[in-house]
CSV table of C-alpha atoms in Angstrom, one decimal:
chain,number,residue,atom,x,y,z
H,8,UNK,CA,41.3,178.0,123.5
H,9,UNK,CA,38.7,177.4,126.4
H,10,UNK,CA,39.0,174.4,127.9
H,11,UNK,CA,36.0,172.3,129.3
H,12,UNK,CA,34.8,172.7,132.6
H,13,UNK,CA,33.1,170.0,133.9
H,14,UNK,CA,29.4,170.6,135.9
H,15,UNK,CA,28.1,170.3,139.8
H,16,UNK,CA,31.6,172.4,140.8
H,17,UNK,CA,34.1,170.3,139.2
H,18,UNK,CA,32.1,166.5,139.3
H,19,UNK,CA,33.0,164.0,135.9
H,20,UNK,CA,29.9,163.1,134.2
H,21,UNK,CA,28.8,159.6,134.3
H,22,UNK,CA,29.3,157.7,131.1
H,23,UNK,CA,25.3,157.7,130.4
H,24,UNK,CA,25.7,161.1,130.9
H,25,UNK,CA,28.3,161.7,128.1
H,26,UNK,CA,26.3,159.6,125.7
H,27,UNK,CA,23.4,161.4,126.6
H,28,UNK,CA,24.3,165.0,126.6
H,29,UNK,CA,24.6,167.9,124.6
H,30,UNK,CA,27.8,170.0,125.0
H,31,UNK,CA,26.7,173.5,124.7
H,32,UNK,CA,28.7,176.8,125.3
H,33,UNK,CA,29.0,179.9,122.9
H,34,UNK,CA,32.6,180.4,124.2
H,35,UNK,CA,34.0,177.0,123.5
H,36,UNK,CA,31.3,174.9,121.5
H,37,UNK,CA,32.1,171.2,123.1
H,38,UNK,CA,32.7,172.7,125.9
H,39,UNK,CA,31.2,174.1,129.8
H,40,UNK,CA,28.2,172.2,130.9
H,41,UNK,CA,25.9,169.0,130.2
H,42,UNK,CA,22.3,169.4,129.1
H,43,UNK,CA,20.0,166.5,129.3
H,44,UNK,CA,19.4,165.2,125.5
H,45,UNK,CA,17.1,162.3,125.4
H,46,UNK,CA,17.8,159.3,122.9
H,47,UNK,CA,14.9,158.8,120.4
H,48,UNK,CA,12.2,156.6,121.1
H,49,UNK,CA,12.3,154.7,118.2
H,50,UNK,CA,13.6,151.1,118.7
H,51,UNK,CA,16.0,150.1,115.3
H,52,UNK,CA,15.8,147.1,113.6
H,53,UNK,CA,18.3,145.2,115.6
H,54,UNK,CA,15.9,145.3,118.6
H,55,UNK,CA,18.6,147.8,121.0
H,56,UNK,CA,17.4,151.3,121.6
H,57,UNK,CA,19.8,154.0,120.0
H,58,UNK,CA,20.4,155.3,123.7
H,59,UNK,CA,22.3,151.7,124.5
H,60,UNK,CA,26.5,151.6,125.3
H,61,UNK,CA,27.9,150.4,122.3
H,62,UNK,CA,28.8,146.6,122.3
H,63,UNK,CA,30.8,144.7,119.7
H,64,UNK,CA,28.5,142.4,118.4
H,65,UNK,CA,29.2,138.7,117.6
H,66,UNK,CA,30.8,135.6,119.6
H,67,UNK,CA,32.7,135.7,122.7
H,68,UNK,CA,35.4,134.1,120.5
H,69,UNK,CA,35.1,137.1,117.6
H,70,UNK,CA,35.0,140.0,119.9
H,71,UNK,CA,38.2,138.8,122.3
H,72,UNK,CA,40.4,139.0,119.1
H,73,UNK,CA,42.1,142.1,118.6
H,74,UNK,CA,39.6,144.4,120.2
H,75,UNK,CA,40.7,147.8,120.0
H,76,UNK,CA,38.9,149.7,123.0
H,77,UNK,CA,41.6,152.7,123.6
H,78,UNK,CA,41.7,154.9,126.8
H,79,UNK,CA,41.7,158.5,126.7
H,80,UNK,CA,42.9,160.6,129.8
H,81,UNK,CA,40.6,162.8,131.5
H,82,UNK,CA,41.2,166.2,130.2
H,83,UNK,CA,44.1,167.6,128.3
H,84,UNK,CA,45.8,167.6,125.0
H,85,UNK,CA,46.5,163.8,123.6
H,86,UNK,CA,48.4,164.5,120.2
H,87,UNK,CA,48.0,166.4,117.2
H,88,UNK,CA,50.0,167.4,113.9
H,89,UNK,CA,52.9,169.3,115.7
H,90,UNK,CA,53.9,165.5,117.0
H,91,UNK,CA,53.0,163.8,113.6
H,92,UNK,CA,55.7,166.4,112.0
H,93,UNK,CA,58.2,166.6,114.7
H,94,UNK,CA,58.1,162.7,116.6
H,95,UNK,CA,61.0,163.1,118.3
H,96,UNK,CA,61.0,167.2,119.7
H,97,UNK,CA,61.3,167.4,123.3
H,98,UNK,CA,57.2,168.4,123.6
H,99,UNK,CA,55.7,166.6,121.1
H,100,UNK,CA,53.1,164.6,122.8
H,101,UNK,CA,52.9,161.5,121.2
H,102,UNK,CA,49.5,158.7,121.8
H,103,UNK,CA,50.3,155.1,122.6
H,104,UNK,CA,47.0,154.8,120.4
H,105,UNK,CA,46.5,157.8,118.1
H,106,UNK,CA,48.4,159.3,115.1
H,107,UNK,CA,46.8,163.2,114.1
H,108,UNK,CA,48.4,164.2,110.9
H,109,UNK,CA,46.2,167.1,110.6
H,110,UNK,CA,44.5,169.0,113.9
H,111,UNK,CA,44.6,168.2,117.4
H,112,UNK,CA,43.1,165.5,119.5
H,113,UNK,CA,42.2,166.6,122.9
H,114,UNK,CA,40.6,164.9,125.8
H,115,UNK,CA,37.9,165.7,128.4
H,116,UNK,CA,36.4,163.5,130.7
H,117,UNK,CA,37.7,161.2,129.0
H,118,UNK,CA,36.0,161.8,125.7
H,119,UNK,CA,38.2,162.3,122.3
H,120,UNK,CA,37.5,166.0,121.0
H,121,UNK,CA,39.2,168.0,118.5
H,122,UNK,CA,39.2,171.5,120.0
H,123,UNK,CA,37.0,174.5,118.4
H,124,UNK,CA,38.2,174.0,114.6
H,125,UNK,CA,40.5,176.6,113.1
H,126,UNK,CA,42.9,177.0,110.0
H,127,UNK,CA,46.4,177.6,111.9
H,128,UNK,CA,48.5,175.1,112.7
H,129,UNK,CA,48.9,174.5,116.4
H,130,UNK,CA,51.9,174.8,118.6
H,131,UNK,CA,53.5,171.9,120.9
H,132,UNK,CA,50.3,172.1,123.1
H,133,UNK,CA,47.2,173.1,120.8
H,134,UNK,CA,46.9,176.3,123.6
H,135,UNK,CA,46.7,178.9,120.7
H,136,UNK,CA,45.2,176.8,117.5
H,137,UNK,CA,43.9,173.3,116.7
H,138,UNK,CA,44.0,173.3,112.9
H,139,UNK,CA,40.7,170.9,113.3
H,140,UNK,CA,39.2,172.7,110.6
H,141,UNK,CA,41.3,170.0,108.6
H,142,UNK,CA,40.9,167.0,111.2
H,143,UNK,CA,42.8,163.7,110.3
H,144,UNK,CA,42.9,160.8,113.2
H,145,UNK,CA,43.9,157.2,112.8
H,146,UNK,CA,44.9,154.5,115.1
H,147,UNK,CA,48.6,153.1,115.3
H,148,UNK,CA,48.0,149.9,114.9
H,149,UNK,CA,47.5,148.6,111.3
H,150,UNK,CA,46.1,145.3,111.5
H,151,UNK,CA,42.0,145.6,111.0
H,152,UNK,CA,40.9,142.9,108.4
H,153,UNK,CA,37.4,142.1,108.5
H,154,UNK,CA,36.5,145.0,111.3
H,155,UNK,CA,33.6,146.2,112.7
H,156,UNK,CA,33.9,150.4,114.1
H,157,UNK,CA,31.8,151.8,116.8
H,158,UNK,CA,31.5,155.0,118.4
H,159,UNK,CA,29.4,157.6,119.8
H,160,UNK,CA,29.8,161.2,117.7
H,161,UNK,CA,28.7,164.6,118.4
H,162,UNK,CA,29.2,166.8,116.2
H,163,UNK,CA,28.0,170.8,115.5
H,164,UNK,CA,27.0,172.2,112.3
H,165,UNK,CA,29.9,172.8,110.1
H,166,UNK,CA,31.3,176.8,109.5
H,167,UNK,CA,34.1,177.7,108.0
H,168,UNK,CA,37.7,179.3,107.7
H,169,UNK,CA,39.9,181.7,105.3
H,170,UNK,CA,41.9,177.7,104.9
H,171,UNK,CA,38.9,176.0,104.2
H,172,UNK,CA,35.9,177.0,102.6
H,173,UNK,CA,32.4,175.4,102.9
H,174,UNK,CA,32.6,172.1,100.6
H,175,UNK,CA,29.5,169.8,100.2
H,176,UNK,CA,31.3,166.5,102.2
H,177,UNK,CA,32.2,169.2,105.4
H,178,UNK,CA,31.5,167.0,108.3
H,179,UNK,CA,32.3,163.4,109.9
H,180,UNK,CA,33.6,160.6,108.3
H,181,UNK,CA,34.9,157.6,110.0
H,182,UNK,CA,37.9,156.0,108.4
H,183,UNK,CA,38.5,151.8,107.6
H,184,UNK,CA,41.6,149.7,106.0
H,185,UNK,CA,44.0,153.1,106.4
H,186,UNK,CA,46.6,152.5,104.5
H,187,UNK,CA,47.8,155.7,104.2
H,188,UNK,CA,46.5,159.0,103.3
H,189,UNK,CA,46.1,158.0,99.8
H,190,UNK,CA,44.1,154.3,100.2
H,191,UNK,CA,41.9,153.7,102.8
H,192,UNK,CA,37.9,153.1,103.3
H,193,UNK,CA,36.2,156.4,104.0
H,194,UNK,CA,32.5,156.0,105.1
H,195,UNK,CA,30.7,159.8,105.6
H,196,UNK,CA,28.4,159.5,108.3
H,197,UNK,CA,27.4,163.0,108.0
H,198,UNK,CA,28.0,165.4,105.3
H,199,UNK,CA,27.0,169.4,105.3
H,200,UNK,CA,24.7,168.4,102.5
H,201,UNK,CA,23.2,165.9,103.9
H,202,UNK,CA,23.9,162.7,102.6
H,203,UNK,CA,26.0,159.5,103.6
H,204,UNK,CA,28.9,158.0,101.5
H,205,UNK,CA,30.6,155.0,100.9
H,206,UNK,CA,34.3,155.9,99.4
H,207,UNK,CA,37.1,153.8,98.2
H,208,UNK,CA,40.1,156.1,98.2
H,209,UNK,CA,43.3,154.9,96.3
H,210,UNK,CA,46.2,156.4,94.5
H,211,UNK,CA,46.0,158.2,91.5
H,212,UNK,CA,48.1,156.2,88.4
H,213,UNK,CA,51.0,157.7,87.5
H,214,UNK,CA,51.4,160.3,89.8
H,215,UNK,CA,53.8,160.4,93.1
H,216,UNK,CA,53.0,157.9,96.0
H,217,UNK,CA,52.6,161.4,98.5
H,218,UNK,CA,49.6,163.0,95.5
H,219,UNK,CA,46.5,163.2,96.7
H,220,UNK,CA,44.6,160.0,96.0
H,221,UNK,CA,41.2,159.4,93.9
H,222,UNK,CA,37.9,159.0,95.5
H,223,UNK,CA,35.3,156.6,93.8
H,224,UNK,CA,31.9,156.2,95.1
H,225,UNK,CA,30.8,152.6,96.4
H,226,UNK,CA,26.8,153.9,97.4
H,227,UNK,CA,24.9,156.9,98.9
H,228,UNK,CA,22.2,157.9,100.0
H,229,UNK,CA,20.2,161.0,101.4
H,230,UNK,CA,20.2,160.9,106.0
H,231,UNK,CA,21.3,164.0,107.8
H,232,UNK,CA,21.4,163.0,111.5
H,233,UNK,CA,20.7,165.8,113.7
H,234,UNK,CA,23.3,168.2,115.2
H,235,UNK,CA,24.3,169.2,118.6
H,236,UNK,CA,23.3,165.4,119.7
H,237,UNK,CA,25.4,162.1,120.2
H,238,UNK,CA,24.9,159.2,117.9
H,239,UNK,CA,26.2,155.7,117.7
H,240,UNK,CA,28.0,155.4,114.7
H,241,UNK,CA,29.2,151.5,113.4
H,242,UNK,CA,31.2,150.4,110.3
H,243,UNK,CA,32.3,147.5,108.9
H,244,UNK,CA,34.2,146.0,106.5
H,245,UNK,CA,34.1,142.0,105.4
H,246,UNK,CA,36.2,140.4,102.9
H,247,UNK,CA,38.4,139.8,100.7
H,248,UNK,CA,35.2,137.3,99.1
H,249,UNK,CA,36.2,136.3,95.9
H,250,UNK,CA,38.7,139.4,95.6
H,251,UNK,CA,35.8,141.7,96.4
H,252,UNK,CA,35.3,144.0,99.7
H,253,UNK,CA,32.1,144.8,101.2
H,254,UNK,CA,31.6,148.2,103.2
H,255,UNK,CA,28.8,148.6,105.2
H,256,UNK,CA,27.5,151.9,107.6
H,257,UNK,CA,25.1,152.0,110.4
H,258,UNK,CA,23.6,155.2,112.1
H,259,UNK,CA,22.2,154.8,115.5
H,260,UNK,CA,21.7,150.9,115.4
H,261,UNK,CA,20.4,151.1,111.9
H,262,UNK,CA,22.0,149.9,108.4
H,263,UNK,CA,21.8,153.1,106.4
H,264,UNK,CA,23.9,152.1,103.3
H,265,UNK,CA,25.4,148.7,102.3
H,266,UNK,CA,28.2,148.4,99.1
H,267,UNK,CA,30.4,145.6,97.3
H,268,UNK,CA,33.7,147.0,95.9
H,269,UNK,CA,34.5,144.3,92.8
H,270,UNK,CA,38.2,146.3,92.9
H,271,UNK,CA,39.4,146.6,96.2
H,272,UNK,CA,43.0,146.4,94.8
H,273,UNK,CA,45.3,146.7,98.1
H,274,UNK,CA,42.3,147.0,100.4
H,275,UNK,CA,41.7,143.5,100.2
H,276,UNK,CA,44.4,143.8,103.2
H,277,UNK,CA,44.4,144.6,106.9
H,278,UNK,CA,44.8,148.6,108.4
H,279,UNK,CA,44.2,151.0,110.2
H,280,UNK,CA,40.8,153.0,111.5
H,281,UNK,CA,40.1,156.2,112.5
H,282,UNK,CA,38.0,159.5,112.2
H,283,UNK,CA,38.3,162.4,109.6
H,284,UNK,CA,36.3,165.8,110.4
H,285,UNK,CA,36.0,168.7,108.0
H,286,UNK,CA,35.4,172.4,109.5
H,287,UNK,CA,33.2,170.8,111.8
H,288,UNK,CA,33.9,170.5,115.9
H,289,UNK,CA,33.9,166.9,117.2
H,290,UNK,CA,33.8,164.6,119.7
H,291,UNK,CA,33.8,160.7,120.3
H,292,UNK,CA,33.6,158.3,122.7
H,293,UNK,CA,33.2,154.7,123.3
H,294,UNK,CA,35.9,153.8,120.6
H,295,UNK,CA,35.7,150.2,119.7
H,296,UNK,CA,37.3,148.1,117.1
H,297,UNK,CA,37.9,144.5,116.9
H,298,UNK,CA,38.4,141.8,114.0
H,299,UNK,CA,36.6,139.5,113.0
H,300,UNK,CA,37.3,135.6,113.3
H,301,UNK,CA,38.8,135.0,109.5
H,302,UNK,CA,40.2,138.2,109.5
H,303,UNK,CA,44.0,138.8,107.5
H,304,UNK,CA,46.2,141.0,110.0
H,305,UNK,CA,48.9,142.7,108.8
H,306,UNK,CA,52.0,143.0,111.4
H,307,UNK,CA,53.7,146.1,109.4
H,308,UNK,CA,54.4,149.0,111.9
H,309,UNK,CA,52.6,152.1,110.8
H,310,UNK,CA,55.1,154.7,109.2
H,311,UNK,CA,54.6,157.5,111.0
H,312,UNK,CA,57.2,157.3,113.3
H,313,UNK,CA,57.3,155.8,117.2
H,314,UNK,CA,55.9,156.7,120.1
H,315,UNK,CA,57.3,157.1,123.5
């Protein structure tokens, strides 16, 4: 796999720069050189022009408690699912921040990016494979009640590979209340056929705790964001209300779908948050997450494993 090369003979990007660029490179997708990409002109409802840094909204008070606003190292490979399976191998490298159960999370200048997606799992280092064709990505810490999610995504069409064929929900979905593969909030900001979802996963009755889970639908709605550009990204998730849940997605400073889940079950509780991509390349930046005043936490340690 290619690595990055940064522009101007080796100079980092600005931030503005990363939020405003378009990675483009045959050899490597997300990878080589910058290419100016202006934001659109169009000012959202909110009043903030989609081409603004990404700010947690609300009170001084609100966004000082338990923001999440992780760090990500200049260039190289962060984690992936060699070091979800195998914590305590001599070169597993393990995140202070991150869990990847499935794919690799890599790093350049400072942006989060999961490699050019493939269907082999990758070595101690990612050098060969990434797996990212089946990219899985949540945060350590489980303890995001009532949370509000932003980020800036980039993400290229999706393709394809002999592990994963083309699937209607191929794409980028960013992830709230993780509880565990099987229960957690998945909201679909863009899908390979064009819509956005609201999803309540949980575990299917009856069968082991490890089965893959049950999807229901909380809302959708047709709004393909464009490819090959970066887009601000924010979810949220309020409640319990009366034992109900709401979920909320915005794209690029604008609410694009809005849904109440009257059964929750143990998603009234605190998790974790995180990204999910499916045989699409990524990439991230400007991770935030912070709870709300009001908000439940939940001290459990996440199960998968330790880090060092």
């Amino acid at each position: 796999m290619t690595a990055p090369s940064a522009p101007d003979g080796g100079r980092a990007p600005s931030r503005r720069a990363l939020l405003t660029a378009a990675v483009v490179t045959p050899a490597a997708g997300l990878a080589g050189v910058l290419a100016a990409d202006s934001p659109d002109t169009d000012t959202p409802d909110d009043g903030k022009a989609p081409g603004d840094a990404p700010a947690l909204g609300g009170s001084p008070a609100e966004t000082a408690e338990a923001l999440f606003r992780p760090v990500l190292p200049a260039e190289g490979l962060v984690t992936n699912e060699y070091a979800f399976g195998r914590p305590d191998a001599d070169d597993a490298r393990l995140s202070r921040d991150w869990v990847v159960t499935s794919g690799s999370l890599l790093a350049r200048w400072t942006f989060g990016w999961t490699g050019v997606p493939d269907g082999e799992p990758p070595g101690p280092d990612s050098g060969l494979h990434t797996g990212s064709s089946v990219f899985r990505l949540v945060t350590r810490r489980r303890d995001f009640g009532e949370t509000t999610v932003r980020c800036w995504v980039y993400l290229k069409p999706p393709g394809t590979t002999d592990r994963t064929p083309a699937r209607d929900w191929d794409g980028g979905h960013l992830w709230l209340r993780y509880h565990s593969a099987q229960e957690l909030y998945a909201l679909s900001f863009r899908r390979r056929d064009g819509t956005v979802v609201l999803k309540r996963k949980h575990p299917a009755p009856g069968r082991p705790a490890d089965d893959e889970g049950l999807y229901t639908t909380l809302a959708t709605a047709d709004h393909a964001l464009d490819y090959a550009r970066w887009h601000q990204v924010s979810g949220t998730v309020s409640g319990p209300r009366d034992g109900r849940v709401r979920v909320a997605l915005s794209l690029n400073g604008r609410k694009v779908l809005d849904a109440e889940d009257r059964d929750p079950g143990r998603l009234i509780t605190a998790g974790g948050v995180g990204l999910r991509g499916d045989n699409t390349e990524m990439a991230f930046f400007g991770f935030t997450a912070g709870n709300h005043t009001g908000s439940r936490p939940w001290a459990e340690p996440p199960a998968e494993g330790t880090h060092r």
